[in-house]
PDB file of C-alpha atoms in Angstrom:
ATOM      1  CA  UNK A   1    -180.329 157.528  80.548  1.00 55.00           C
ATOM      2  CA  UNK A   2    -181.965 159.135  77.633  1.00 62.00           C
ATOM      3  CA  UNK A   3    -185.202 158.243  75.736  1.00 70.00           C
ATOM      4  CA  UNK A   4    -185.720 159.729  72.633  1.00 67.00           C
ATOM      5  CA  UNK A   5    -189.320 160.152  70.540  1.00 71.00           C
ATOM      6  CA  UNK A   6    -189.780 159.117  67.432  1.00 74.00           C
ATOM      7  CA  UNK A   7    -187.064 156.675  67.757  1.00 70.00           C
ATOM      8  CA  UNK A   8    -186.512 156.316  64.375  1.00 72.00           C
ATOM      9  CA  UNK A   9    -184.973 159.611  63.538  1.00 76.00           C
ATOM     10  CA  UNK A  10    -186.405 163.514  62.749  1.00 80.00           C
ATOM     11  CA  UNK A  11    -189.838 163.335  61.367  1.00 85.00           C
ATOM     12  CA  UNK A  12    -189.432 166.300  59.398  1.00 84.00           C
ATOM     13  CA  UNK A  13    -190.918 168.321  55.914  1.00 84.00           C
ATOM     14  CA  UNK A  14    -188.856 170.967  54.116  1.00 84.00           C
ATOM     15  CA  UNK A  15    -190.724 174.347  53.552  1.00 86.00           C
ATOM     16  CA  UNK A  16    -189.020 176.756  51.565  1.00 87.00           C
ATOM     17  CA  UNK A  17    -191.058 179.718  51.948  1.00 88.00           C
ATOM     18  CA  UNK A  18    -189.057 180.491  54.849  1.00 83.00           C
ATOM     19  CA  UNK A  19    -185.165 179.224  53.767  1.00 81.00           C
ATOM     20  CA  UNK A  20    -183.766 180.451  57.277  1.00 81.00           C
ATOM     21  CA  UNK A  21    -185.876 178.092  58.933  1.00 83.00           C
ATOM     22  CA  UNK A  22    -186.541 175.344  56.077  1.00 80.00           C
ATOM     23  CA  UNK A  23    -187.451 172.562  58.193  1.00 83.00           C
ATOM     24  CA  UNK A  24    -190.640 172.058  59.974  1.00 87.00           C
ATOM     25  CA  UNK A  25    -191.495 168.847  62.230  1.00 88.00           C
ATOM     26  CA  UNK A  26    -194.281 166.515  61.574  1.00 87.00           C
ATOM     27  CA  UNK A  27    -195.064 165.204  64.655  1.00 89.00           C
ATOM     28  CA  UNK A  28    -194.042 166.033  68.377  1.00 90.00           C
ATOM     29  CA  UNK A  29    -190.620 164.967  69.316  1.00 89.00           C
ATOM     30  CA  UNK A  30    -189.958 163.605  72.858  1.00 90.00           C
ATOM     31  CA  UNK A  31    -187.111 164.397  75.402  1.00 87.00           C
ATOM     32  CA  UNK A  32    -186.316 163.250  78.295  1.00 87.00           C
ATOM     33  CA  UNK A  33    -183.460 162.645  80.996  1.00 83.00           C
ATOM     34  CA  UNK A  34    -184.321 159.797  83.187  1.00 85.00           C
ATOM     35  CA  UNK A  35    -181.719 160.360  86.065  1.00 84.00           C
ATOM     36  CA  UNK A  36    -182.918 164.466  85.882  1.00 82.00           C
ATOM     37  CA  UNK A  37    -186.697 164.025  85.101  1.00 85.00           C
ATOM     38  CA  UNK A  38    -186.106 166.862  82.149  1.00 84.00           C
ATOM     39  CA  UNK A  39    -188.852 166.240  79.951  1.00 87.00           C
ATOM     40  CA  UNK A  40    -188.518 168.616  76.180  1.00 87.00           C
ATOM     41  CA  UNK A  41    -191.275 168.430  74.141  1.00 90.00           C
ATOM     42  CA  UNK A  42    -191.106 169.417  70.908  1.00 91.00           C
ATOM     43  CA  UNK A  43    -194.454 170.695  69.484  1.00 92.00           C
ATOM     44  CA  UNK A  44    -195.598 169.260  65.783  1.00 91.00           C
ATOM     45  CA  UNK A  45    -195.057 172.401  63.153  1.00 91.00           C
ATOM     46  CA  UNK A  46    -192.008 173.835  64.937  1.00 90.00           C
ATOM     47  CA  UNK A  47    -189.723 175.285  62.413  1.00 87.00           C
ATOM     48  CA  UNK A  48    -185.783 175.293  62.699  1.00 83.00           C
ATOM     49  CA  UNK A  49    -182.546 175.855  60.841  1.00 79.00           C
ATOM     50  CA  UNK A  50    -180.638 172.891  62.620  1.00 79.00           C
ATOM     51  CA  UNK A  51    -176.827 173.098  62.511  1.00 75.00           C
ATOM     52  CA  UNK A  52    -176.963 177.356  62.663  1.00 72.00           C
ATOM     53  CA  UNK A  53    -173.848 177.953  61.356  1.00 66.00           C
ATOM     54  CA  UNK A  54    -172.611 180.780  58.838  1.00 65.00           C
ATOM     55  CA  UNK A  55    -173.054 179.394  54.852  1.00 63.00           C
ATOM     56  CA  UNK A  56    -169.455 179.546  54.257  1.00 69.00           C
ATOM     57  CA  UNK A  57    -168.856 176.700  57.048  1.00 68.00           C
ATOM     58  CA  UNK A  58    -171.434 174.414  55.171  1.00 64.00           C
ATOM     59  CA  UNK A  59    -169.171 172.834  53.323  1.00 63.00           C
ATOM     60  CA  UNK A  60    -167.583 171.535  56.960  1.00 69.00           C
ATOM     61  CA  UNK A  61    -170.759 171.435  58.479  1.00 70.00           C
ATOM     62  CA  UNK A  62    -173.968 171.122  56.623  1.00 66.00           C
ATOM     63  CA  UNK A  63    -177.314 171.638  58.295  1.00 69.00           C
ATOM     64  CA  UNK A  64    -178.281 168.546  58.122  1.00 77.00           C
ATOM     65  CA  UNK A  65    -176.060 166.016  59.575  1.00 79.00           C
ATOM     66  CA  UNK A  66    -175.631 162.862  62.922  1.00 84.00           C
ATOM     67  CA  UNK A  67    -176.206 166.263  65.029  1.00 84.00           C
ATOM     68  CA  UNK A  68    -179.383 167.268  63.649  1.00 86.00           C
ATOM     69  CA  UNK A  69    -181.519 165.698  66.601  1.00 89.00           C
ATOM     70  CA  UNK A  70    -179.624 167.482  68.659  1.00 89.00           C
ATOM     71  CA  UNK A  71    -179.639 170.272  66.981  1.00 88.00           C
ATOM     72  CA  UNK A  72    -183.537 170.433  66.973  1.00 90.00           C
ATOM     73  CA  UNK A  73    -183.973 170.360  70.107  1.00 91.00           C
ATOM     74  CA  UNK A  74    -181.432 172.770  71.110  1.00 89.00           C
ATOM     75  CA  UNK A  75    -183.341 175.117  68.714  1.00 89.00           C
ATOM     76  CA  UNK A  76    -186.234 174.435  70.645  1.00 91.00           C
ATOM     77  CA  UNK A  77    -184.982 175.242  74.573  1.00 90.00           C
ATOM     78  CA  UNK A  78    -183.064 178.139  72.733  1.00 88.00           C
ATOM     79  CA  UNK A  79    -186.631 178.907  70.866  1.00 87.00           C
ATOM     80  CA  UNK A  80    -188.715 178.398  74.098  1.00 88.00           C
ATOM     81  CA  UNK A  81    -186.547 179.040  77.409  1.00 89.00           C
ATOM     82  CA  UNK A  82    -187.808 175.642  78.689  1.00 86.00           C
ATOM     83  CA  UNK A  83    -184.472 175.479  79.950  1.00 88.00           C
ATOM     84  CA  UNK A  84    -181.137 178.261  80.996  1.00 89.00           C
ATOM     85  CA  UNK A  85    -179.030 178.626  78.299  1.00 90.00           C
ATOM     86  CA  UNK A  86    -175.713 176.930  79.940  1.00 89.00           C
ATOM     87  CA  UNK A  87    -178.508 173.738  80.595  1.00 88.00           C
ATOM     88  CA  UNK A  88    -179.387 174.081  76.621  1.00 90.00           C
ATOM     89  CA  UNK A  89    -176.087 174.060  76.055  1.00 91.00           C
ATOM     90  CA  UNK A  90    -175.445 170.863  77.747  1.00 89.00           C
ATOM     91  CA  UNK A  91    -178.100 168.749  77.086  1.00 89.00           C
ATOM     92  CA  UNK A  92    -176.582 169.548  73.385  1.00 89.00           C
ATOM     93  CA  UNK A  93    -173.653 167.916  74.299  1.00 90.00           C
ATOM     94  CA  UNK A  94    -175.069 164.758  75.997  1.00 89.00           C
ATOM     95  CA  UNK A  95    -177.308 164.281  72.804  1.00 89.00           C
ATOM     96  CA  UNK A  96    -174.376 164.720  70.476  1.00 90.00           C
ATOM     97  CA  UNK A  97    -172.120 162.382  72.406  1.00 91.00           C
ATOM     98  CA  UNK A  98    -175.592 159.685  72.519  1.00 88.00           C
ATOM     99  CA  UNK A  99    -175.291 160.128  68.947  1.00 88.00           C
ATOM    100  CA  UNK A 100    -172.280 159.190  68.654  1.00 91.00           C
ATOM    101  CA  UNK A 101    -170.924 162.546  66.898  1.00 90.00           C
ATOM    102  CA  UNK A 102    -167.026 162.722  66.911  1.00 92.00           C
ATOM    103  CA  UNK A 103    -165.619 164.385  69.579  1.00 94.00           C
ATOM    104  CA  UNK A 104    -164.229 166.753  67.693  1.00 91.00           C
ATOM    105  CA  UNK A 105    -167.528 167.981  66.029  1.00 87.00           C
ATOM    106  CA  UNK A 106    -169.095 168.291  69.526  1.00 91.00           C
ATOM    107  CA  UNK A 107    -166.265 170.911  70.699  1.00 91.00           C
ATOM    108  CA  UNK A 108    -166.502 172.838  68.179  1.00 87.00           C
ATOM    109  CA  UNK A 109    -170.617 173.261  68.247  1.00 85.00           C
ATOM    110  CA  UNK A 110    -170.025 173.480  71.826  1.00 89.00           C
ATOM    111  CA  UNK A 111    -167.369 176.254  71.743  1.00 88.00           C
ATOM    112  CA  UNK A 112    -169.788 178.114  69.188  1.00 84.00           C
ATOM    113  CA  UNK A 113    -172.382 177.857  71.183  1.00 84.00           C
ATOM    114  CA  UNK A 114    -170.273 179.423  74.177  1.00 87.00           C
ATOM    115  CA  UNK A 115    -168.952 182.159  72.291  1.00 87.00           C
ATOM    116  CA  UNK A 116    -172.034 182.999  70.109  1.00 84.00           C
ATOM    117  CA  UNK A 117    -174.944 181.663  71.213  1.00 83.00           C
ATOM    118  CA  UNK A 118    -176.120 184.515  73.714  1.00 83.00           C
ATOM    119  CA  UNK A 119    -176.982 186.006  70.227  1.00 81.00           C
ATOM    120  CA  UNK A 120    -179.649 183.441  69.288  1.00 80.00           C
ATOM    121  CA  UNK A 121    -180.605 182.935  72.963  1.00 85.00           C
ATOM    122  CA  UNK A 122    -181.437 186.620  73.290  1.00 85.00           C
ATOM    123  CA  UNK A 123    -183.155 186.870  69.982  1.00 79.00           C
ATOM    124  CA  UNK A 124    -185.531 183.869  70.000  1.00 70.00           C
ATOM    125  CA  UNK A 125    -187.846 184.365  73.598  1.00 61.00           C
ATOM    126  CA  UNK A 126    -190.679 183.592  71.009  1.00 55.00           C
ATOM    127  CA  UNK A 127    -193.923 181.731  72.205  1.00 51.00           C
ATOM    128  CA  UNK A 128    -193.909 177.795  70.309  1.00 51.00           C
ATOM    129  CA  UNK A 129    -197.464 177.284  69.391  1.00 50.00           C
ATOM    130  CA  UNK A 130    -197.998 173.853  69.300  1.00 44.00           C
ATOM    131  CA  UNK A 131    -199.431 172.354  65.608  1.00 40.00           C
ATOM    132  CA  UNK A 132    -199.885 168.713  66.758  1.00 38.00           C
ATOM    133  CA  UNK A 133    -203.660 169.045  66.551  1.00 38.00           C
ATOM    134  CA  UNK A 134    -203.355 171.111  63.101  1.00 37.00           C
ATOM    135  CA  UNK A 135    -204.613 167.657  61.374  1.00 36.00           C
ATOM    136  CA  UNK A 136    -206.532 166.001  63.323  1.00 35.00           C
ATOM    137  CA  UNK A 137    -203.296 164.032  63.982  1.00 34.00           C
ATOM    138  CA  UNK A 138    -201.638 163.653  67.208  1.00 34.00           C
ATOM    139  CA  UNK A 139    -198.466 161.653  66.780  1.00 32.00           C
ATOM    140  CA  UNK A 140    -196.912 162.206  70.259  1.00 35.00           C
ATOM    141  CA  UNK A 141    -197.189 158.917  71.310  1.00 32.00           C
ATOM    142  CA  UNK A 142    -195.631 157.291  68.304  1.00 34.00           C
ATOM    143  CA  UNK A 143    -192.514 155.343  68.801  1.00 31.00           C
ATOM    144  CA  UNK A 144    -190.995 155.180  72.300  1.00 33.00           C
ATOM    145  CA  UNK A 145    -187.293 153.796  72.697  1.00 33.00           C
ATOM    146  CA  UNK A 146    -184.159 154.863  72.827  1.00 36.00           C
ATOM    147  CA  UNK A 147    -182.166 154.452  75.815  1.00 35.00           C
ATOM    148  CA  UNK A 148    -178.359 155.284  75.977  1.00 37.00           C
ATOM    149  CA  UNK A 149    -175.876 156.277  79.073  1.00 36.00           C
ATOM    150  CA  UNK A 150    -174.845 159.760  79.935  1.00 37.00           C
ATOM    151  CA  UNK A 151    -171.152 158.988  80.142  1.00 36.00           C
TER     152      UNK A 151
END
């Protein structure tokens, strides 16, 4: 069982001054795995690229897409190290499946992410400052729901 926060989809803004990393979340976003007790938590003014693939696949897979939720927080334990990579790797492919991405679309991120994503994971052992007190606002308890299986 999954539970997802916000529940109603990425609560996102689009900053351009950095267009590798356009897209910046509002509010914390809420993880967690109720049969595991994995809890990710993604901090308010986290900034992420989403679907991370080269611009000449874009036209087959566009950064934004049903895998974006996924995709963010995959960013994030890849960002963060909250998590191994292998255990990033498959909570991205429990999400996508909850999402109901085709199965198709979820072997090919995941065989990506196999072959390539040591890159990224190696790159990104960054500190995430967390912005959910930037203004005045604290949204992470907005929205709980969300349940699905993990079959």
């Amino acid at each position: 069982m999954y539970t997802y926060q916000p529940s109603d989809g990425l609560h996102v803004r689009i900053d351009l001054t950095n267009p590798k990393e356009p897209f910046v979340t509002s509010c914390r976003h809420k993880y967690s795995e109720k049969t595991t007790g994995l809890k990710l938590n993604v901090p308010a003014g986290f900034r992420c690229d989403f679907a991370s693939f080269p611009r000449i696949l874009w036209w087959v897979f566009p950064r934004v897409g049903r895998y974006s939720r996924a995709a963010l927080f995959h960013d994030y334990a890849y960002r963060s190290h909250t998590v191994g990579r292998f255990h990033a790797d498959s909570i991205f492919w429990r999400m996508l499946k909850n999402d109901n991405v085709p199965r198709w679309q979820r072997f090919v991120f995941f065989v990506a992410l196999r072959l390539f994503g040591s890159i990224a994971w190696e790159k990104n052992d960054v500190p995430v400052k967390d912005h959910s007190h930037d203004h005045g606002h604290d949204h992470s308890h907005d929205h709980s729901h969300g349940s699905s299986t993990d079959n």
